[in-house]
Coordinates of C-alpha atoms in Angstrom, one line a residue:
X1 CA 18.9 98.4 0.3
X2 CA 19.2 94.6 0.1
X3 CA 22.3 92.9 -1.5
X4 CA 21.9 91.8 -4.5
X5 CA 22.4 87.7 -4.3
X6 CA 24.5 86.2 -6.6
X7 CA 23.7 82.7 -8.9
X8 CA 26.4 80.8 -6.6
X9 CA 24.6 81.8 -3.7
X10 CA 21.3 80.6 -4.7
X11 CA 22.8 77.0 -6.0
X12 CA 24.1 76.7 -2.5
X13 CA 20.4 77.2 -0.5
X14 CA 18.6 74.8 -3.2
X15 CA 18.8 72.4 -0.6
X16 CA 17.4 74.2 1.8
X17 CA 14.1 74.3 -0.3
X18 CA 12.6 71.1 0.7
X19 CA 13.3 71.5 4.3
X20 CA 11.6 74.7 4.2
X21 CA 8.9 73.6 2.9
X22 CA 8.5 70.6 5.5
X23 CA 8.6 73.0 8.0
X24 CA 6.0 75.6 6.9
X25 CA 3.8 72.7 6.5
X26 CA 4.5 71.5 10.1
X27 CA 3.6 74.6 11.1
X28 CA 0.5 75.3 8.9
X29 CA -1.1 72.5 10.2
X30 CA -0.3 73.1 13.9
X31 CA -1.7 76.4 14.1
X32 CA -4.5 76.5 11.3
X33 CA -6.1 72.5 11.7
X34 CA -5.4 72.7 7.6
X35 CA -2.3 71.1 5.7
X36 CA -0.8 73.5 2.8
X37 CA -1.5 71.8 -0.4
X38 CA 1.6 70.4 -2.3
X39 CA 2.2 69.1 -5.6
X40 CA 1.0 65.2 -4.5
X41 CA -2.0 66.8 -3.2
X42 CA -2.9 68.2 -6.2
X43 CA -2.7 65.4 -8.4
X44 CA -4.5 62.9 -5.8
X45 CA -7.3 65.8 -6.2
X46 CA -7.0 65.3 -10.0
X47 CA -6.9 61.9 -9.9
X48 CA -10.0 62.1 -7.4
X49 CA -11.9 63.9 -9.6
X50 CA -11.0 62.2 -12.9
X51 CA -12.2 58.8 -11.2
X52 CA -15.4 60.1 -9.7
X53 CA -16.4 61.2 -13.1
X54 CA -15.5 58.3 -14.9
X55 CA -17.4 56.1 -12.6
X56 CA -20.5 58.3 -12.4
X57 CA -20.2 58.3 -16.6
X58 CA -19.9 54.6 -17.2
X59 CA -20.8 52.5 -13.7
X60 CA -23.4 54.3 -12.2
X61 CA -26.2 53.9 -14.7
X62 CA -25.2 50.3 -14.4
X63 CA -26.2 49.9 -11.0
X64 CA -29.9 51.0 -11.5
X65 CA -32.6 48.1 -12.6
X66 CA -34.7 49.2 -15.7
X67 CA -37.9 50.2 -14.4
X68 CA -39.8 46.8 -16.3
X69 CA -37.4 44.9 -13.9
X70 CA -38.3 46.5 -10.9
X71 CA -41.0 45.1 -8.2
X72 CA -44.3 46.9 -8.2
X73 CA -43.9 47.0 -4.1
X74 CA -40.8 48.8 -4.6
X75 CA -41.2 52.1 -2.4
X76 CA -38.6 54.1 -4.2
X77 CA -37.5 53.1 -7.6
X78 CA -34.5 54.8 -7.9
X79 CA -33.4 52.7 -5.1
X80 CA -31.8 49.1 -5.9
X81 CA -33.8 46.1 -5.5
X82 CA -31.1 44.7 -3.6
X83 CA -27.5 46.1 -2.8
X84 CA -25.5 44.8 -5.2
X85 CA -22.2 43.2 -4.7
X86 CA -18.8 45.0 -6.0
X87 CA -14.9 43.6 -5.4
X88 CA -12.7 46.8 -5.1
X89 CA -8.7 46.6 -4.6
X90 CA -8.1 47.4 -0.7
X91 CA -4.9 48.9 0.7
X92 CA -3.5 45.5 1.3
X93 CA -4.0 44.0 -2.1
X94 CA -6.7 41.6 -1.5
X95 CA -9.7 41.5 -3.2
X96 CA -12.4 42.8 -0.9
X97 CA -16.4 42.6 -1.4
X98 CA -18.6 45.5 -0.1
X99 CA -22.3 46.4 -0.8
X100 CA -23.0 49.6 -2.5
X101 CA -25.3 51.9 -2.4
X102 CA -26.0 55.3 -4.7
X103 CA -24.9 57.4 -1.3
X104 CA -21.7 56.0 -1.1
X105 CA -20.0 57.2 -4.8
X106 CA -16.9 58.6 -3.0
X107 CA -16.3 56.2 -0.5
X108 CA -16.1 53.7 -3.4
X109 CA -13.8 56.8 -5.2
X110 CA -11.9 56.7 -2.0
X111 CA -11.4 53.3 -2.3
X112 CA -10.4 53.0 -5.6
X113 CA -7.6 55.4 -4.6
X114 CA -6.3 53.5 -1.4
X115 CA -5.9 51.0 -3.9
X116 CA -4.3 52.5 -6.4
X117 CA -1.9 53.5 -3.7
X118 CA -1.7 50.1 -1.7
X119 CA -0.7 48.6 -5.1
X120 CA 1.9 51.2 -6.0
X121 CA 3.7 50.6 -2.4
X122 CA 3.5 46.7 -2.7
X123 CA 5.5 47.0 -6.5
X124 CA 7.9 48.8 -5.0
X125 CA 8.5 46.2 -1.9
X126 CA 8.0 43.3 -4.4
X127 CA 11.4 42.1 -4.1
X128 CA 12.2 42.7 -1.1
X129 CA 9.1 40.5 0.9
X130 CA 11.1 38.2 3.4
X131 CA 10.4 34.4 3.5
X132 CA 8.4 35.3 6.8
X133 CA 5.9 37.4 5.2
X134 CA 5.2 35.1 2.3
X135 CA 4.5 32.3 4.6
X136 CA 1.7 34.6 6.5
X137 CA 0.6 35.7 3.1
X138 CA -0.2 31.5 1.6
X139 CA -1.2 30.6 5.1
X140 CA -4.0 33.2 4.8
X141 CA -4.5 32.3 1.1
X142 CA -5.6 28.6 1.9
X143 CA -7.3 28.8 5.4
X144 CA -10.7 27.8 5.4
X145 CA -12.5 30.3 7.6
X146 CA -15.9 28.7 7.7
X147 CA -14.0 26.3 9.6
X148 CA -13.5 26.7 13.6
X149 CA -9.5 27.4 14.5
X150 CA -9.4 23.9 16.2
X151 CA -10.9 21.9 14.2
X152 CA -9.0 23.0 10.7
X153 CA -6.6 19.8 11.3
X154 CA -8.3 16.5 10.0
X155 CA -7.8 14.1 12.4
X156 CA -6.7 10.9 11.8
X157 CA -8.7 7.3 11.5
X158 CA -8.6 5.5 14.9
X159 CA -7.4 2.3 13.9
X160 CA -9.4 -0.5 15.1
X161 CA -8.0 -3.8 15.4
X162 CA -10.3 -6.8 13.9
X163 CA -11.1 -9.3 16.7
X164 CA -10.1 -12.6 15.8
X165 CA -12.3 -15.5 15.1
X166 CA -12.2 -18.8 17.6
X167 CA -10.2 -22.0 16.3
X168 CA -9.7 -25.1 18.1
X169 CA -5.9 -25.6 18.5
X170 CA -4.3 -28.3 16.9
X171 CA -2.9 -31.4 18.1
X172 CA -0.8 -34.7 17.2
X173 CA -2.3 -37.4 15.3
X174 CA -0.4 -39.7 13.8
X175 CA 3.4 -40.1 13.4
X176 CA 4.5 -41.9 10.2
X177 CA 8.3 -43.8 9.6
X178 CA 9.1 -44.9 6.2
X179 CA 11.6 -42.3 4.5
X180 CA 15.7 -42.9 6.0
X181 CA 16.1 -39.0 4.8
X182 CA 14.5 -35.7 5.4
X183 CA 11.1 -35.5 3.9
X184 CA 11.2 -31.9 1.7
X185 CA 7.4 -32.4 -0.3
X186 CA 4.7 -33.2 0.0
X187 CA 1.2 -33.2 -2.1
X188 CA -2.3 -34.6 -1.4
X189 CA -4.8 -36.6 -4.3
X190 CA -7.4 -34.5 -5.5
X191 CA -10.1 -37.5 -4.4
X192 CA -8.7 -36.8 -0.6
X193 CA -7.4 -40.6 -0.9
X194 CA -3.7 -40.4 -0.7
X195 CA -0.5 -38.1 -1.0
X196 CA 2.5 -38.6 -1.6
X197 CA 5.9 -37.6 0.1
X198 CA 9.5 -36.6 -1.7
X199 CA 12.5 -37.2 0.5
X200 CA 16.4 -36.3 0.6
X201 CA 16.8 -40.5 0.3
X202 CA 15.6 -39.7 -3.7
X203 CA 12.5 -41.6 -3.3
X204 CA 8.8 -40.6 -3.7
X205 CA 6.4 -42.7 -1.3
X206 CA 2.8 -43.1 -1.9
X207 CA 0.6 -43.2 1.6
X208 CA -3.2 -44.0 2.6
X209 CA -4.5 -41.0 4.0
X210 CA -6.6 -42.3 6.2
X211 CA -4.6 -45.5 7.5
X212 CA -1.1 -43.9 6.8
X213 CA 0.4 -47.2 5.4
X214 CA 2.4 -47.3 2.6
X215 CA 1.5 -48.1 -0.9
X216 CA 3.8 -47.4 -3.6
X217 CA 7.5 -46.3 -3.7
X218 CA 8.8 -45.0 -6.7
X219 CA 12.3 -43.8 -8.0
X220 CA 14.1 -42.6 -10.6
X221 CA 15.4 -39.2 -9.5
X222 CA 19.0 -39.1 -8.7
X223 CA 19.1 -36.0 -5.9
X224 CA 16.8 -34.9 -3.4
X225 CA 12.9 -34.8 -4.6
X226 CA 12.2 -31.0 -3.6
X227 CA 8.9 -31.0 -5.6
X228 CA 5.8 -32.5 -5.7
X229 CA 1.9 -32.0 -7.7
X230 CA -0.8 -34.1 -8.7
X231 CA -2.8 -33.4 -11.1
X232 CA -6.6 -33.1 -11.1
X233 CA -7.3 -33.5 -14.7
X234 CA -5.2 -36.2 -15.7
X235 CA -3.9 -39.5 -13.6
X236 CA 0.2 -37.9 -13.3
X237 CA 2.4 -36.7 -10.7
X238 CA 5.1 -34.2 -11.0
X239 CA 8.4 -34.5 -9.8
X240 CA 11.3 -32.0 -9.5
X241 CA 14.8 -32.7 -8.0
X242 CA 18.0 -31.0 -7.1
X243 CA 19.2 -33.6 -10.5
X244 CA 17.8 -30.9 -12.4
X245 CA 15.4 -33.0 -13.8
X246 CA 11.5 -32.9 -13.7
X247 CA 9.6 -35.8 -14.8
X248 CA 5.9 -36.7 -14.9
X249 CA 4.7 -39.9 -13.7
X250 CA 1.4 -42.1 -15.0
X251 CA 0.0 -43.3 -11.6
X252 CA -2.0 -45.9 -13.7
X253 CA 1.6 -47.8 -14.7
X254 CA 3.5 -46.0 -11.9
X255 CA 6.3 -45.0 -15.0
X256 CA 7.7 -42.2 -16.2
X257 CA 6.3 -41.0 -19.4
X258 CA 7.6 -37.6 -19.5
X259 CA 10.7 -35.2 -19.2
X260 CA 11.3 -31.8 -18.9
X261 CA 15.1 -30.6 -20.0
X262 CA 16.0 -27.2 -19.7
X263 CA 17.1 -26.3 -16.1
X264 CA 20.2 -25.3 -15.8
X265 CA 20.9 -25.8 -11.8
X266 CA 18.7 -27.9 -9.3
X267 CA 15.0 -27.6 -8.9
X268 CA 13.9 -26.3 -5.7
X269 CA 9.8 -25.7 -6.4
X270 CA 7.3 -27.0 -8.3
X271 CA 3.8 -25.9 -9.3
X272 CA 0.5 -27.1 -11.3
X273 CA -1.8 -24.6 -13.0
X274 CA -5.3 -25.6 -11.5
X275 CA -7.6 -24.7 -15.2
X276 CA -4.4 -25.2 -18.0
X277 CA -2.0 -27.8 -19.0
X278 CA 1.0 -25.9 -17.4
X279 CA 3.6 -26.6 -15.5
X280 CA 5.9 -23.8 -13.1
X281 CA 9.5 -24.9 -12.2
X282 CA 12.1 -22.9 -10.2
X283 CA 15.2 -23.4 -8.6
X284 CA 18.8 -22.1 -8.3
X285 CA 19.2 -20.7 -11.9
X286 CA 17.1 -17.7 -10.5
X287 CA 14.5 -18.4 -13.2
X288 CA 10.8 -19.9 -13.6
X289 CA 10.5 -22.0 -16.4
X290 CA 6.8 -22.7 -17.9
X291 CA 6.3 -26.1 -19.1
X292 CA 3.5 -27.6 -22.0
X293 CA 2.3 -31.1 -20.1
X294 CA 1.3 -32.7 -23.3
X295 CA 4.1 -31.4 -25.8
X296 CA 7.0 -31.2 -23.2
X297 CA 7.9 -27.7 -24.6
X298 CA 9.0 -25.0 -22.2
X299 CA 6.2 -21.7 -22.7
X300 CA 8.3 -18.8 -20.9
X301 CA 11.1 -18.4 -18.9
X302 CA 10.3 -16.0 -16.3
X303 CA 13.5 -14.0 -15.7
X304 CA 14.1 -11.2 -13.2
X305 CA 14.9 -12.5 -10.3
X306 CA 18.9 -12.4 -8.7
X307 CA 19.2 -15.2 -6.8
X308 CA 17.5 -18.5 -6.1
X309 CA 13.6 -19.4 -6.1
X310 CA 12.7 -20.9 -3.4
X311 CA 8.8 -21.2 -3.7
X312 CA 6.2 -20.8 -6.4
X313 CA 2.4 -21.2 -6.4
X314 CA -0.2 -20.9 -9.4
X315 CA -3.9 -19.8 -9.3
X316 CA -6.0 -19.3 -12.5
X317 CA -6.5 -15.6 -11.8
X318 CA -3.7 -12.9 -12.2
X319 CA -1.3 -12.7 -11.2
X320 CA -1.5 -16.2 -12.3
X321 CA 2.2 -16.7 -11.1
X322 CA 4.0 -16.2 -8.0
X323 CA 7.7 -16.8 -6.9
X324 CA 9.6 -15.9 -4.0
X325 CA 13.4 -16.0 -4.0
X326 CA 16.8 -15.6 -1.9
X327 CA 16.8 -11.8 -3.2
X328 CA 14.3 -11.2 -0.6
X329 CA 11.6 -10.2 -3.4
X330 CA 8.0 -11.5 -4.5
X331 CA 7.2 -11.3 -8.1
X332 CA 3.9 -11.6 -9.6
X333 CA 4.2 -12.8 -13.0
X334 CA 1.8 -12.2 -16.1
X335 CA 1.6 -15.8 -17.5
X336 CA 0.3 -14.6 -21.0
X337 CA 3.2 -12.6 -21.4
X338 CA 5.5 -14.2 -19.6
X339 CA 6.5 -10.9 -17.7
X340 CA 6.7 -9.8 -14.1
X341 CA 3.4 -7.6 -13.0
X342 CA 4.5 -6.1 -9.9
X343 CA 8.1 -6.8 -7.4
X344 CA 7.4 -7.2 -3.6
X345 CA 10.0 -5.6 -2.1
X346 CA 8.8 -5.7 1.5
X347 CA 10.8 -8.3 3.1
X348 CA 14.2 -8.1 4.4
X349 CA 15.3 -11.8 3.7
X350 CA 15.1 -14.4 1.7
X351 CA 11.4 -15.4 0.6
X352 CA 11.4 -19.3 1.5
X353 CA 7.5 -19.7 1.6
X354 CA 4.1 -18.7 -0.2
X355 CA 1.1 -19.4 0.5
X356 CA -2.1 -19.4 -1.3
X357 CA -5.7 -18.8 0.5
X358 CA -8.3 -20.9 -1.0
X359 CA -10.8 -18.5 -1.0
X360 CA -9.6 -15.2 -0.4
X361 CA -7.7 -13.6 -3.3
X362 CA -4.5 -13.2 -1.6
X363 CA -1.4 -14.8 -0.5
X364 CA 1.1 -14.8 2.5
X365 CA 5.0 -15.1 2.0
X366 CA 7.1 -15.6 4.6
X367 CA 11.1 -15.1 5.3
X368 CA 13.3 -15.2 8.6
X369 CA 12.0 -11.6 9.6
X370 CA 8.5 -11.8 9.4
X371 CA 5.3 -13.2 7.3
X372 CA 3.3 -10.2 5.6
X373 CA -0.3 -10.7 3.6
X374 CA -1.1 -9.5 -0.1
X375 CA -4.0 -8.9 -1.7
X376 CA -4.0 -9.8 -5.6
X377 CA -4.2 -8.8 -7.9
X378 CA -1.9 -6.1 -8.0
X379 CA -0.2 -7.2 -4.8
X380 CA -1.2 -4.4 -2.0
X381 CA 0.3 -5.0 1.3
X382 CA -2.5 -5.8 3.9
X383 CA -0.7 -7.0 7.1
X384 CA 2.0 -8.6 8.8
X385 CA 2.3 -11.8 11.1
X386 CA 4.3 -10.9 13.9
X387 CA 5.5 -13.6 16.3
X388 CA 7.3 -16.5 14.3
X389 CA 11.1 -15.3 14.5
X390 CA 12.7 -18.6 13.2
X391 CA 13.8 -18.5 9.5
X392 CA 10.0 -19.8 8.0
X393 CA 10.3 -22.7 5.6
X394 CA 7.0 -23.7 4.8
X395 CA 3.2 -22.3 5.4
X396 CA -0.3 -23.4 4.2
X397 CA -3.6 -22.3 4.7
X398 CA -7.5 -23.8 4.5
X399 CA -10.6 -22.8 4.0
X400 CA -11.5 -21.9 7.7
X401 CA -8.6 -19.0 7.9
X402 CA -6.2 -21.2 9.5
X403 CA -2.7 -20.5 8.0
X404 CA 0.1 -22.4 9.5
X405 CA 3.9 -21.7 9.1
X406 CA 6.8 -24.2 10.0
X407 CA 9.8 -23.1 10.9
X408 CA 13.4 -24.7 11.0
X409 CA 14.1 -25.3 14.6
X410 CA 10.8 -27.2 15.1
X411 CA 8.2 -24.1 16.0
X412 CA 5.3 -24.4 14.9
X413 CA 2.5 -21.2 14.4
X414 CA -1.6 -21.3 13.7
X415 CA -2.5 -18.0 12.6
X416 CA -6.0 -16.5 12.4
X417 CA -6.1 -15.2 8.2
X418 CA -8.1 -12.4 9.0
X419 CA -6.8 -10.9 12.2
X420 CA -2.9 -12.2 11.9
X421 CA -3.9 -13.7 15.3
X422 CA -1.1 -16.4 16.5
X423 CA -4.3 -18.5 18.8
X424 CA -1.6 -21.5 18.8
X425 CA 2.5 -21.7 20.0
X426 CA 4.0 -25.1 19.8
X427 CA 6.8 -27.1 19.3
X428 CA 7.0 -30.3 17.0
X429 CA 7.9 -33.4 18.7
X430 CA 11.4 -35.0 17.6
X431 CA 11.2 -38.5 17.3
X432 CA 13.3 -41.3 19.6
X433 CA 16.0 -41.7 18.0
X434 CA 16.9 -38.2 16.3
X435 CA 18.7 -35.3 18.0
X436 CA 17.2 -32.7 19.1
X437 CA 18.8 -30.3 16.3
X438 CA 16.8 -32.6 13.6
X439 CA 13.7 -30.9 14.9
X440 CA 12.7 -28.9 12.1
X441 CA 9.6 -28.6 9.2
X442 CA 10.4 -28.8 5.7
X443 CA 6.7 -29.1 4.0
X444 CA 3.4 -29.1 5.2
X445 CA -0.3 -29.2 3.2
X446 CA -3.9 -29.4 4.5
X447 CA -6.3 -32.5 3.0
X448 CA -8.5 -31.1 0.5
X449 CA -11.1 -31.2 3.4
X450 CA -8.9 -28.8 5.9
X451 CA -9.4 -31.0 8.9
X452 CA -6.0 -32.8 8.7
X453 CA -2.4 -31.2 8.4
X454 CA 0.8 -32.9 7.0
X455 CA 3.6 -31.8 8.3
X456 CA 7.0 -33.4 6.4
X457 CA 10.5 -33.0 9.0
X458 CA 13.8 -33.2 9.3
X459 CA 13.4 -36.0 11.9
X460 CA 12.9 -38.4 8.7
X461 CA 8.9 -38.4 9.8
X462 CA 5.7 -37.5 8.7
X463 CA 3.2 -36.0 10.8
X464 CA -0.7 -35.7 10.5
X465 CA -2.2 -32.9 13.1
X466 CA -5.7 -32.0 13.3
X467 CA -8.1 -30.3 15.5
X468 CA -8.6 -31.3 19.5
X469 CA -12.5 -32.1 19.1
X470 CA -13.2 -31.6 22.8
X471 CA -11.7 -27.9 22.4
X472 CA -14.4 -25.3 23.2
X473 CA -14.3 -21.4 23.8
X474 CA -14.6 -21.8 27.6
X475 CA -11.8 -24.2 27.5
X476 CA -9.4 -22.0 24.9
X477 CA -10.8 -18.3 25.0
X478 CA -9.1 -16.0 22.6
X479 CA -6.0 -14.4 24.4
X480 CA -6.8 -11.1 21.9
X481 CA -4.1 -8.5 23.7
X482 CA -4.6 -5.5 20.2
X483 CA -2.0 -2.9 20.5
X484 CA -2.7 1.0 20.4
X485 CA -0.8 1.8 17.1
X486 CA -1.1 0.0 13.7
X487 CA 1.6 -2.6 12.4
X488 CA 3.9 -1.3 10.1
X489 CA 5.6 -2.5 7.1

């Protein structure tokens, strides 16, 4: 007889009940090909069959064309047209898209329940995916696989340099003596007559373009003339000084007739609006002041700037405006509103120079670091000018792409516009007389015509350059050496 067991005896082998189990299973299968059916098994078999019936009920009548719709050459038709497409969950959790048949019901059941079962296992690792893993999972997410594996990388542009156009290089014309103090202006007529020169000895000297003598010498200002303009709708010149004081002379009784007050420090730039009655002023009080010609009353004062403005153009297009200062910033100004469009922050140093192109909407400014190119109107950086290292006090351009830049220890650049080819090195030539430390360029201007520079120096001279006729391409080839990577900013 067997002993009777006791309720504390069968608490202590309830532990043994799942290991039991596991085993008879093991061994079940080993001998008999066959697992024993557990408890999961018998609700994946419920589950099995509670699917297949549902999808026979509601998606398998679906998946048959109505006979109206069906082509007459059709051999059998209770056979689709053409397997149609379904997206079923896989094990992984992507959406996959097979072809289906009516054979292949529970295959698609089976599927369903793969599934059901990938999904199950990926909420319970959900939070616990490692960085790795998620990585793999978007890289597979975005790659294109209609593309090959090498060629999924765009490759960049090959930059090709623009070849330079041919200009004759530039020589010495004429040296003219007249001022007893560095010349720091300088504007040509409109009529390509005559231009005029402002010097450090406070006097503003009227010459014969084509002779180079002297015509007229007028004064008034009490400081250094640091601006000069002509205008080309009305017979007056526009003076500004380090006096602060900015006056507008009639050229037919060689007087002052007006001034413009308002400037709080000396003037260092000047500039005429080429379509309105407006004049630009800047200097040392870090501001731009916009003058009426005719009524003498000051428009805007274009504020924003930190420290002194040392150049400003005008062109009747926007940005209309355009300073450059010691804060080592370009500003393009809205003249209608008086406020600044856009800040150039590019440079390094202080902005001594612009330069307009008088055809190409754009400009050039120029500090001791280098001489970069804009495009207007919203001021996009296009290139830079690499080769003038000397602090850059003046530049000008004409209408055959020559720009050339002056810089104060004599050096003298001719740049190609388009390429930001340097075709021409030279040196200015100091006078007898001077030292060699006075060899520097203040101003320079093209004629209206292009064919003549004037250069204004610190040798108390004026210079006129122009092109060596007997220059040719065999004589002066391009020396184009482009570089492999693009110029930076």
């Amino acid at each position: 007889m067997a002993p009777a067991h006791t309720d504390g005896e069968d608490a202590s082998h309830d532990h043994l009940q799942p290991l039991v189990q596991s085993t008879v299973r093991a061994t079940h299968s080993l001998f008999s090909g066959t697992s024993v059916p557990t408890q999961s098994d018998a609700l994946l078999s419920s589950q099995r069959q509670k699917i297949s019936s549902k999808y026979r009920a509601e998606y398998l009548s679906s998946r048959v064309l109505p006979r109206s719709m069906q082509p007459t050459d059709s051999p059998n038709p209770l056979l689709l047209t053409a397997p149609r497409q379904t997206k079923l969950l896989t094990q992984n959790g992507r959406a996959e898209i097979t072809v289906c048949s009516l054979t292949n019901v529970e295959d698609e059941v089976q599927k369903v329940l793969d599934g059901l079962a990938g999904r199950q296992r990926a909420q319970a690792k959900k939070h616990k995916v490692p960085t790795r893993e998620l990585v793999r999972m978007a890289a597979e997410a975005t790659r294109d696989d209609s593309a090959p594996a090498g060629q999924q990388i765009v490759r960049k542009r090959t930059y090709e340099p623009v070849r330079p156009e041919w200009h004759a290089p530039w020589k010495l014309m004429r040296v003219i003596s007249g001022h007893i103090g560095w010349v720091r202006a300088l504007a040509v007529e409109p009529g390509n007559r005559w231009f005029a020169s402002g010097s450090v000895d406070r006097t503003i000297k009227i010459w014969d373009l084509a002779s180079g003598t002297l015509r007229l010498t007028l004064t008034g200002h009490v400081s250094p003339v640091r601006g000069l303009a002509v205008s080309s709708r009305h017979p007056y010149l526009f003076s500004a000084g380090e006096d602060k004081q900015v006056k507008c002379w009639d050229l037919e009784t060689n007087k002052v007739v007006r001034q413009y007050h308002g400037h709080l420090s000396g003037i260092y730039a000047l500039a005429l609006h080429p379509t309105l009655d407006v004049l630009v002023t800047a200097g040392r009080d870090s501001v731009a002041r916009v003058w009426d010609i005719r009524t003498k009353q000051q428009v805007h004062v274009l504020a924003g700037h930190r420290g002194t403005i040392a150049s400003v153009v005008c062109q009747d297009a926007d940005p209309q405006v355009i300073t450059g200062s010691m804060d080592s910033t370009v500003r393009l100004w809205d003249l209608a509103a008086g406020k600044s469009m856009a800040t150039l922050t590019h440079h390094k140093k202080a902005v001594r120079a612009l330069a307009l192109h008088p055809s190409d909407f754009g400009f050039a400014s120029a500090s001791s670091d280098s001489i970069r190119q804009w495009k207007c109107p919203r001021g996009d950086f296009v290139q830079s000018f690499n080769g003038h290292s000397s602090i850059v006090n003046t530049m000008c351009a004409n209408n055959d792409g020559v720009m050339f830049s002056g810089g104060d220890d004599g050096t003298m650049r001719f740049w190609d516009w388009r390429s930001a080819h340097c075709f021409q090195k030279t040196q200015t030539v100091v006078q007898p007389g001077s030292l060699d430390s006075e060899a520097g360029v203040f101003c320079s201007t093209f004629d209206r015509t292009g064919f003549r520079l004037i250069t204004g120096e610190a040798d108390k001279s004026i210079k006129i350059w122009k092109e060596d006729e007997e220059a040719t391409e065999e004589s002066h080839p391009v020396d184009f050496r482009p570089s492999l990577g693009r110029r930076r900013y």
